[in-house]
XYZ file of C-alpha atoms in Angstrom:
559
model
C 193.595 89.440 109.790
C 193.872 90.733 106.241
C 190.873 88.394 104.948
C 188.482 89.633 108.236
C 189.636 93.421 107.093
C 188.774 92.429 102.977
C 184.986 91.287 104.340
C 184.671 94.371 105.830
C 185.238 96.497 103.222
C 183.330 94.404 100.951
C 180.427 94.276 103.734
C 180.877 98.532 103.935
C 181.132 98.481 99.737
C 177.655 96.521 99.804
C 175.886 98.857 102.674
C 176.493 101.981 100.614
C 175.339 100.722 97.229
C 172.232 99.550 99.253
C 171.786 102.843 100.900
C 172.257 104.854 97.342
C 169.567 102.662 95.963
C 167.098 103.318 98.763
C 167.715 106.842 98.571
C 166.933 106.698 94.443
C 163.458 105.159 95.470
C 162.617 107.568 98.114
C 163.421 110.585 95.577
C 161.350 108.826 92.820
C 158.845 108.421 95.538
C 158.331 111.900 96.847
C 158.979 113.495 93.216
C 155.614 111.892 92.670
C 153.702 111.762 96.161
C 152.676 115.384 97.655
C 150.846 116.511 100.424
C 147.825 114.461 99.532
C 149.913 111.391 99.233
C 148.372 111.285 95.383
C 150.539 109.071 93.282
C 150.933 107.738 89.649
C 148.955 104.649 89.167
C 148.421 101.995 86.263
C 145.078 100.313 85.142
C 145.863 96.880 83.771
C 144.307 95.352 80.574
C 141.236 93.851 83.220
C 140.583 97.470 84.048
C 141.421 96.481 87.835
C 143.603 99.113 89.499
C 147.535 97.790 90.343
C 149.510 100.562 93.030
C 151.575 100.155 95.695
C 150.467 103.157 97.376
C 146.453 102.505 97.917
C 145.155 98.607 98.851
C 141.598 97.401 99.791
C 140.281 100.903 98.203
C 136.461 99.837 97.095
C 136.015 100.083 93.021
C 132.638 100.766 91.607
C 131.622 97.696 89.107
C 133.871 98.691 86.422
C 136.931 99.743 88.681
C 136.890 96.107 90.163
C 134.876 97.726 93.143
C 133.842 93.983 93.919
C 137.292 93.414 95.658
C 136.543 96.610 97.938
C 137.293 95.268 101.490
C 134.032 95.279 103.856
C 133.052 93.779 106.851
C 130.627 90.851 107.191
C 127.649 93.201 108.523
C 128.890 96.008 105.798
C 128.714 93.357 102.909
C 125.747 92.044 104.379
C 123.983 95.736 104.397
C 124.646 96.764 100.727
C 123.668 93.022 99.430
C 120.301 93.970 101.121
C 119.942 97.801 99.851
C 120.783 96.664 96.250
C 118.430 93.446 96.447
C 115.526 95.751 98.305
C 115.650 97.800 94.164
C 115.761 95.159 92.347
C 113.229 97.279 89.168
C 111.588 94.211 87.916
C 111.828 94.929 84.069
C 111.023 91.788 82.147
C 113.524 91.111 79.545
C 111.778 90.458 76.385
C 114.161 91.690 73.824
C 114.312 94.549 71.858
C 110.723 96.404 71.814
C 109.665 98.819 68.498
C 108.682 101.972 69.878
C 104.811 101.245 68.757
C 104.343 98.847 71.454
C 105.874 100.461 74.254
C 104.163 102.633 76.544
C 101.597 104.594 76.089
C 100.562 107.599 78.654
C 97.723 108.888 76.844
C 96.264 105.704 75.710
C 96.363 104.148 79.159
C 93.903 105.214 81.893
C 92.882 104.640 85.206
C 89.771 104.119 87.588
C 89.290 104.537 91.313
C 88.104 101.599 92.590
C 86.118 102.334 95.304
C 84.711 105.628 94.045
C 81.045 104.830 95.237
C 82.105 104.501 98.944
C 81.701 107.031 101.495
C 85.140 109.072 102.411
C 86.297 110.200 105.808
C 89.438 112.165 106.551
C 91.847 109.045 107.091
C 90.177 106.654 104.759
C 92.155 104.742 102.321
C 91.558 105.486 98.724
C 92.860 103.020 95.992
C 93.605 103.468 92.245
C 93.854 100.669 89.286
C 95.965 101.883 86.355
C 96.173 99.941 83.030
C 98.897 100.764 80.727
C 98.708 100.445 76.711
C 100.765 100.740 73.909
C 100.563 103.356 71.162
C 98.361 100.673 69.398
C 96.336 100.740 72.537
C 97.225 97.314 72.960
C 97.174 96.220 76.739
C 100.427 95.792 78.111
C 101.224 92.370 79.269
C 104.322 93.274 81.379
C 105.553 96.203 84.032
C 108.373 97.770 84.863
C 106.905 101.431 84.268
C 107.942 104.214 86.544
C 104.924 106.310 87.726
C 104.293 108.817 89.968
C 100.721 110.030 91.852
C 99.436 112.042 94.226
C 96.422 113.618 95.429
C 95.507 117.296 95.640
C 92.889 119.972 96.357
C 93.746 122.923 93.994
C 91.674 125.539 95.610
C 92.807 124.158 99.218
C 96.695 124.096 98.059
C 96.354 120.912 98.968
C 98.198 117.554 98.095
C 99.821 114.277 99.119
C 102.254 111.264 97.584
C 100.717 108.019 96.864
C 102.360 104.198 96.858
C 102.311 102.524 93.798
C 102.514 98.710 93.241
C 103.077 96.975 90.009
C 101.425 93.533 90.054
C 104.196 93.312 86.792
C 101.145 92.383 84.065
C 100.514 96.182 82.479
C 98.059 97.183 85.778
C 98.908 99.075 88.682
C 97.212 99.569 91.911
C 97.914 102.991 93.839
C 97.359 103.474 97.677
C 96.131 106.653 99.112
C 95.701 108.499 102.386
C 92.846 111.001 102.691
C 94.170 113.405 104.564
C 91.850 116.259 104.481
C 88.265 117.381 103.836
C 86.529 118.676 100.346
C 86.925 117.237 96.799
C 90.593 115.339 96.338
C 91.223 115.035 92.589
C 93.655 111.507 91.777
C 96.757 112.425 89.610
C 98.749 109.888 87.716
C 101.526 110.456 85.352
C 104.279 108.442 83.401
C 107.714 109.185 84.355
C 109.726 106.989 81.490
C 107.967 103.299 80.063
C 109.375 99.885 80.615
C 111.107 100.120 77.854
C 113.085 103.552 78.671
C 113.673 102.310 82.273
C 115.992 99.557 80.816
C 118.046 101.734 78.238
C 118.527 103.924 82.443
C 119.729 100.491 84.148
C 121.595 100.016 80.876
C 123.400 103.486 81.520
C 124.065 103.062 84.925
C 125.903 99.666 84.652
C 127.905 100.566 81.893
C 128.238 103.867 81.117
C 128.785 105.162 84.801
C 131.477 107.535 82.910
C 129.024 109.682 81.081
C 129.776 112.671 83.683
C 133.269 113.660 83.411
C 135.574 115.543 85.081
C 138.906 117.784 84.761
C 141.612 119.305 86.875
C 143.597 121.649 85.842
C 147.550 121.286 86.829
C 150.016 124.311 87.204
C 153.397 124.936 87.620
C 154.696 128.525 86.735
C 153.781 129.343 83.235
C 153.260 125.598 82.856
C 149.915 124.368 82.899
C 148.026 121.235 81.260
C 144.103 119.842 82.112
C 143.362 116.090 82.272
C 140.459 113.630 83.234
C 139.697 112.870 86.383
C 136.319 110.182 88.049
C 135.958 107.786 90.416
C 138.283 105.320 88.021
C 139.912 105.522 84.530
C 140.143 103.262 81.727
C 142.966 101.923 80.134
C 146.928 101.600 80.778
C 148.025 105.317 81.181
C 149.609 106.638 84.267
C 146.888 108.243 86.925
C 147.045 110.740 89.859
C 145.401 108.947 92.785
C 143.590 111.480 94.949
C 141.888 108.861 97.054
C 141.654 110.376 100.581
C 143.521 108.576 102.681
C 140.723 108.420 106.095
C 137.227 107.763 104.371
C 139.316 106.039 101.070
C 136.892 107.886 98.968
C 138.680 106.745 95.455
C 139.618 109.729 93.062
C 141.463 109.586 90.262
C 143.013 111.887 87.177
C 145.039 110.852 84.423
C 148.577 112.017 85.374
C 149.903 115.801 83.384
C 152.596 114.919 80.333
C 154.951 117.452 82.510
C 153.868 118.249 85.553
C 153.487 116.083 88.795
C 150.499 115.212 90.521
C 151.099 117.870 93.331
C 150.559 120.923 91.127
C 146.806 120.291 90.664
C 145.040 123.765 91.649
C 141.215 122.742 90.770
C 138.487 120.182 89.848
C 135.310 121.081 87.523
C 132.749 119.513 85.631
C 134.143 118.074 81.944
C 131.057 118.158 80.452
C 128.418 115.377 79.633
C 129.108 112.178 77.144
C 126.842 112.473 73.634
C 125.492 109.608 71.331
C 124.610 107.455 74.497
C 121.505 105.747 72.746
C 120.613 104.495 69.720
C 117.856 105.846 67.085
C 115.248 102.886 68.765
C 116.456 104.054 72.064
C 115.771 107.752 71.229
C 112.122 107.157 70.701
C 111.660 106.364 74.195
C 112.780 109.582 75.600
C 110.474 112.223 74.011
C 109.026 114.879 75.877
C 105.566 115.345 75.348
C 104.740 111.876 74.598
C 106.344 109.651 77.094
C 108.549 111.452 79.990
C 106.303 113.127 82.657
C 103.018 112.645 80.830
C 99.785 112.655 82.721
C 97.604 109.174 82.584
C 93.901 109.854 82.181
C 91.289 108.847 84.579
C 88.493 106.548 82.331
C 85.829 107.785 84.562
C 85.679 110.544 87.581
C 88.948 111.306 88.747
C 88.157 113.007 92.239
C 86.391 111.812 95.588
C 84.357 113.968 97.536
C 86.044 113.417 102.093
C 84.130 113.987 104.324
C 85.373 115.581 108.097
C 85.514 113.166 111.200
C 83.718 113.499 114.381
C 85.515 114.758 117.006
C 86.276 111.438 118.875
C 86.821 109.891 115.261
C 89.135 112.950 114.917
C 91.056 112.500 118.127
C 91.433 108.719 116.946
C 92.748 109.649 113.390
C 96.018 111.927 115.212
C 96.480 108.340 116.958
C 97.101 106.998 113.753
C 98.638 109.669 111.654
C 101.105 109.789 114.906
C 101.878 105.983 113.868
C 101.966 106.333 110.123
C 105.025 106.429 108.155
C 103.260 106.558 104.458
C 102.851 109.512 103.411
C 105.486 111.545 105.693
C 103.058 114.598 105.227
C 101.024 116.269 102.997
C 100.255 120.116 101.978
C 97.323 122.448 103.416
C 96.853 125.597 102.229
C 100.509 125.563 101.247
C 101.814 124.671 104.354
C 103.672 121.454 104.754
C 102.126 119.444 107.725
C 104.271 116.175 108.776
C 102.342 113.575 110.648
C 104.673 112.184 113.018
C 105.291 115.722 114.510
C 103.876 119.634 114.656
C 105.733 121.536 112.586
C 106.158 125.548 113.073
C 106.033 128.044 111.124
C 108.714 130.112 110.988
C 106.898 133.123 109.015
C 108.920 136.187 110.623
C 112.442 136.332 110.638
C 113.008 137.524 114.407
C 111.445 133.512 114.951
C 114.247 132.156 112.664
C 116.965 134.854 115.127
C 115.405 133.363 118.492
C 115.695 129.805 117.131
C 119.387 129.854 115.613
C 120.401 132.567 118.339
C 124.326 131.021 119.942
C 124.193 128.291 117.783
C 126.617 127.618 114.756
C 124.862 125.844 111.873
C 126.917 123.515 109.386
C 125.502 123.063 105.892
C 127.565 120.288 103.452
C 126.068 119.148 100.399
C 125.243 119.888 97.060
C 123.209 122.920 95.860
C 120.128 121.900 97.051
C 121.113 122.864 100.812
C 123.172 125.580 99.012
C 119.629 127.249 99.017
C 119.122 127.036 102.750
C 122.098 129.588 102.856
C 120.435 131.530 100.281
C 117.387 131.458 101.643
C 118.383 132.011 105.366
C 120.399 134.683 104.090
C 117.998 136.802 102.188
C 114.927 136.264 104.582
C 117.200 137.384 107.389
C 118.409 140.521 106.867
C 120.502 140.567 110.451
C 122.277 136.978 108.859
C 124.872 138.908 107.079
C 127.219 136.857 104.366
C 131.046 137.503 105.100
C 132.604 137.681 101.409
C 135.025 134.816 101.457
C 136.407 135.553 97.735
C 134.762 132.099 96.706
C 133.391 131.413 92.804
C 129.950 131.694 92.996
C 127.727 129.007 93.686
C 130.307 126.801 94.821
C 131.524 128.122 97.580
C 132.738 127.443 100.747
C 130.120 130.175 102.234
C 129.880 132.146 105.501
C 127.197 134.195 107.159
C 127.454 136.055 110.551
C 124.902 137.329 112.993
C 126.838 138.763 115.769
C 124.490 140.653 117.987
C 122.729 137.480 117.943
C 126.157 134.927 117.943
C 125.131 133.054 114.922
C 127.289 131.566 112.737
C 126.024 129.732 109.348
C 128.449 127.594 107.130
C 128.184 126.104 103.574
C 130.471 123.347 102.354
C 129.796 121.299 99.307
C 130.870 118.016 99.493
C 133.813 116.471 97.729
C 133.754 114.669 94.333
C 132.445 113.767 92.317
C 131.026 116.843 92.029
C 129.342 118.662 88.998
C 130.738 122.037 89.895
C 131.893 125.043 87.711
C 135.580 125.293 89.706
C 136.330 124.006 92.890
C 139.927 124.854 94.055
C 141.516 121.614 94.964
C 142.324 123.011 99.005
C 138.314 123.051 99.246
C 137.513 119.559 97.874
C 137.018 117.858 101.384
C 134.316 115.017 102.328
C 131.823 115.475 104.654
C 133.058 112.491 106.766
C 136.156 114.394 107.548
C 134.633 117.662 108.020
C 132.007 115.902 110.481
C 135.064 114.609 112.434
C 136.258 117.783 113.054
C 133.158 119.139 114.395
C 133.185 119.006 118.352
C 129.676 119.167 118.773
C 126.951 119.862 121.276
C 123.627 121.905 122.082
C 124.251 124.645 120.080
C 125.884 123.049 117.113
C 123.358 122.189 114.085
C 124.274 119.975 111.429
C 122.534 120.056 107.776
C 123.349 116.952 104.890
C 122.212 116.836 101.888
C 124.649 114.619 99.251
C 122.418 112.441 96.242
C 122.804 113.969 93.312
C 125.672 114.096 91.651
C 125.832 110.413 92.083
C 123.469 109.699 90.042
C 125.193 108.544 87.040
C 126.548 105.950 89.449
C 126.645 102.157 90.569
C 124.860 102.280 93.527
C 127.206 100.785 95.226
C 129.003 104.076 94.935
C 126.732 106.168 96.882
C 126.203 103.478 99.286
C 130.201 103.831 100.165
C 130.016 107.396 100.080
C 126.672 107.313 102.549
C 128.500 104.443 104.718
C 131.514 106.776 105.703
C 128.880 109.848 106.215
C 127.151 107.579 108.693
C 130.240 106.594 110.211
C 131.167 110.150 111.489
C 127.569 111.290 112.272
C 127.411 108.493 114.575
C 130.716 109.414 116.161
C 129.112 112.620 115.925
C 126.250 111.969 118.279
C 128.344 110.084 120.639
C 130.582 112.526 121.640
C 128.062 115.343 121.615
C 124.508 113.486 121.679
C 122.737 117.079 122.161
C 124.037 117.956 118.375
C 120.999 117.958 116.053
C 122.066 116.119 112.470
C 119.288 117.029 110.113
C 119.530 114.807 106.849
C 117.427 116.642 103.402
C 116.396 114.138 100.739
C 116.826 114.106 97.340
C 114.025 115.221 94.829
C 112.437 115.202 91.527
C 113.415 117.563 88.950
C 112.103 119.036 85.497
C 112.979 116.394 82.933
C 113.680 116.353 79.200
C 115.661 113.447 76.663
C 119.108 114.374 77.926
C 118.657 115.146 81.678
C 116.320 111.567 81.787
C 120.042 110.200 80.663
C 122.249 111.818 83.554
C 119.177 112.979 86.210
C 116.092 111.474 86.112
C 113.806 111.076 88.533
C 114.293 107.082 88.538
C 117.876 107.608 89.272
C 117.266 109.774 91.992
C 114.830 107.655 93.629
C 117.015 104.920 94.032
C 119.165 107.210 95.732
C 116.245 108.675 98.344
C 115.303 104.839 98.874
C 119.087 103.979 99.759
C 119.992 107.464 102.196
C 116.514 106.252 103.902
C 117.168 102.630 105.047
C 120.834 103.876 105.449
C 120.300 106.621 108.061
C 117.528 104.734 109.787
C 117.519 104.044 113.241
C 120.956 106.001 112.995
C 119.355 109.691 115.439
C 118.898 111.957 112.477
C 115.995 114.182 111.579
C 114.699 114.073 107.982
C 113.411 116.801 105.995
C 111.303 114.708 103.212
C 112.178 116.860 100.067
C 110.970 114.011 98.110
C 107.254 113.960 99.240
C 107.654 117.354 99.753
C 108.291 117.936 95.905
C 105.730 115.169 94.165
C 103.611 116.423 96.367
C 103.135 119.991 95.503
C 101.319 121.342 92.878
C 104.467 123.707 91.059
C 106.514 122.289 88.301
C 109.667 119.949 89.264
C 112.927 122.011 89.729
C 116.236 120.552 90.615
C 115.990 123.478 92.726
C 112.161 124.139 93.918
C 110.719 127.336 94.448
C 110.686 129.080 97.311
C 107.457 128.084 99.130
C 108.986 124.474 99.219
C 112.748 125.279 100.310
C 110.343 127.921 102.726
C 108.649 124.649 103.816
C 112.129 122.468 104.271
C 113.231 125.319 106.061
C 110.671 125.497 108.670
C 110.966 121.654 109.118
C 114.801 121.844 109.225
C 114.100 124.279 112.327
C 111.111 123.262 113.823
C 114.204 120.229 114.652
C 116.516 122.756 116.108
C 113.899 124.436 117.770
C 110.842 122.086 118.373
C 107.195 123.185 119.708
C 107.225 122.679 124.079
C 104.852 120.331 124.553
């Protein structure tokens, strides 16, 4: 009797020191976890991430991102995105600046310029690049850029260029209208600068940084934050626990991870190249640099006849290359009729009982603007956010319109973004119910363009995810998708922005979102392809132009 009533005690004695030591754990656990489950977390000396709080969270190359966990068909769909840009740059060792690339001693010559020219006939275009010795190059890898254009028509359209990867060139055109069409080629970076880019991108992904700011009473501290963090101190993990979007900030000295109160941009890294690697990042002799024509540079097109004419909508109905093209400043897609939306009573009867969802960067920020300040009845509700950040809110209620802008979360270059309004577009999509008068406006590319593309493609892959889920519930919802597009460039935005960069990024949301029940607005084309300066942020007959596209989806011609 006395030895079964000593085990019990002992048994009892046992329970309670395991209880006490469970309830240690749990108060360790929460005085670190808050409402965002974020958490302290180590980077070992392989720079792979070791917590017991996240698992099978995908890692960008230097995060370990290769042990994200992905499905056969998911794996199978970003081997083929990163394998359909593979840049062919031949790697033939370090290259004096002398015998790289040279815009304004190359040239080039259209080849059939002695032919006759109808609206619809193919025009093509043999470039030959040289060095500053005017040496011929023997290899490619050169990023250009061309299109066609009609100055006093305010005319112009994108063409395809191939590199045959032996210093020549051959560029593909579409004559798309009538009167003299002038050929326009220019260098975007050489060979030579395009591999100090892919050079960046693999491993320097880091040179965007990022802070948060932590607060506590009169206690406050700012730390790091990005997608990962190098070496062995303790992190904040902010990776969102549906899309498992990683996020991470190196953890305050005094504060926990709960009192973080904002996210901003840190600034950009310096001394990224060295003095060789300078040389090929100059402007005015080898970043956006025109290549002259060695003979006539323009073709005189000739109209159709009317049953050639009826034949050519046939096959500008079919065409895919180029999207569009400009006439008399007016964007004209070939797949579909576009309207113009020229009075701002047409943009009220379009958007009238509908509520319109913008999330992105600031590049659909200026569809806001713009819808705000053409419409005078669209009236923006002050919402106390910083400016240009946002979130946003316009109202129209004699008309029952209601227009919303969201940027996405990070990374994000952003002045200050409280921390309650960092929120992915995946999980603001999933809260959308949807339906015919619900309009839905993406545009994410780039502020992930310092990035792995493997990166955007996970960001893109949850995006797609809940648009799909999207258009299930509510098919009649109309999910418009805008592009990315090219931008003014100089030595340190080539480094963080270029247009090389971005294009990667356009070529990925494409093939991503294909097939998928989205409408595209083609700010790509619809940038190269005008005649004004690149802007990050274009001027306001080509955000005039998106925005009649944008709604001539939401509101499309009776036919």
């Amino acid at each position: 009797m006395w030895i079964n009533f000593f085990n019990l005690r002992l048994f009892c004695c046992l329970l309670a020191v395991l209880m006490v030591v469970v309830l240690v754990i749990n108060v360790t656990q929460v005085e670190y976890l808050d409402h965002e489950t974020a958490s302290a977390t180590f980077i070992d000396s392989s720079g792979h991430f070791v917590s017991s709080q996240v698992t099978g969270v995908s890692r960008n190359p230097y995060c370990g991102y290769e042990h994200q966990t992905l499905s056969s068909q998911e794996r199978l769909e970003e081997d083929s995105l990163l394998a359909a840009f593979q840049w062919q740059v031949p790697d033939v060792g370090p290259v004096p600046f002398l015998k790289s690339t040279d815009p304004s001693s190359s040239y080039f010559v259209i080849l059939n310029s002695a032919a006759l020219f109808k609206v619809g006939s193919q025009l093509e275009v043999l470039v030959h690049v040289q060095d500053f010795q005017r040496k011929p190059k023997k290899y490619g890898g050169d990023y250009l850029q061309a299109r066609i254009h009609s100055p006093k028509l305010q005319a112009g359209a994108v063409g395809r260029v191939v590199d045959y990867q032996n210093g020549f060139y051959k560029v593909f055109f579409t004559l798309l209208w009538p009167g003299k069409v002038k050929v326009a080629i220019s260098l975007v970076h050489p060979s030579e600068g395009i591999r100090v880019l892919q050079h960046l991108q693999e491993g320097k992904p880091d040179r965007v940084y990022f802070k948060s700011l932590f607060r506590s009473g009169r206690i406050s501290e700012t730390t790091e934050c990005n997608v990962c963090l190098p070496g062995g101190l303790p992190l904040c993990n902010f990776t969102d626990l549906y899309t498992g979007e990683p996020w991470f900030c190196f953890k305050p000295k005094k504060l926990p991870c709960s009192s973080r109160i904002n996210h901003f941009k840190g600034g950009y890294l310096k001394g990224l190249l060295t003095a060789a690697e300078t040389a090929f990042f100059q402007s005015g002799v080898n970043i956006k640099m025109p290549i002259n024509s060695s003979g006539p540079d323009w073709v005189t097109v000739i109209p159709r006849s009317i049953k050639e004419a009826n034949n050519l909508e046939l096959f500008q109905g079919s065409g895919t290359f180029p999207s569009g093209y400009y006439y008399k400043d007016q964007w004209r897609p070939r797949k579909f009729k576009m309207r113009q939306f020229n009075d701002p009573d047409n943009i009220t009867e379009c958007l009238q009982r509908k509520v319109v969802y913008l999330f992105g960067d600031s590049t659909i920020r200026q569809w806001f603007e713009y819808l705000t300040t053409f419409v005078p009845d669209l009236v923006e509700f002050n919402l106390g956010s910083p400016k240009n950040v946002g979130p946003f809110l316009a109202v129209d209620q004699k008309h029952n319109i209601l227009l919303k802008y969201r940027c996405h979360g990070p990374p994000i270059r952003f002045t200050t973004v409280f921390s309650n309004d960092l929120r992915y577009v995946a999980n603001e999509l999933n809260g959308i119910v949807g339906g015919k008068n619900t309009v839905v406006a993406i545009a994410v590319w780039s502020h992930f363009s310092t990035f792995p593309l493997e990166v955007y493609i996970r960001r893109l892959r949850n995006i797609r995810r809940a648009v799909v889920q999207l258009l299930d519930r509510s098919p009649k919802t109309v999910v418009v998708i805008r592009t990315a597009n090219a931008q003014e460039l100089g030595p340190e935005v080539s480094l963080f922005n270029s247009d090389w960069y971005n294009f990667q990024l356009d070529t990925v949301l494409r093939k991503m979102f294909s097939g998928v029940g989205v409408y595209l607005v083609d700010a790509w084309e619809m940038t190269l392809a005008h005649y004004l300066p690149h802007k990050l942020h274009p001027d306001e007959v080509i955000v005039k132009n998106q925005l009649d596209m944008f709604l001539s989806f939401v509101c499309p011609l009776e036919t």
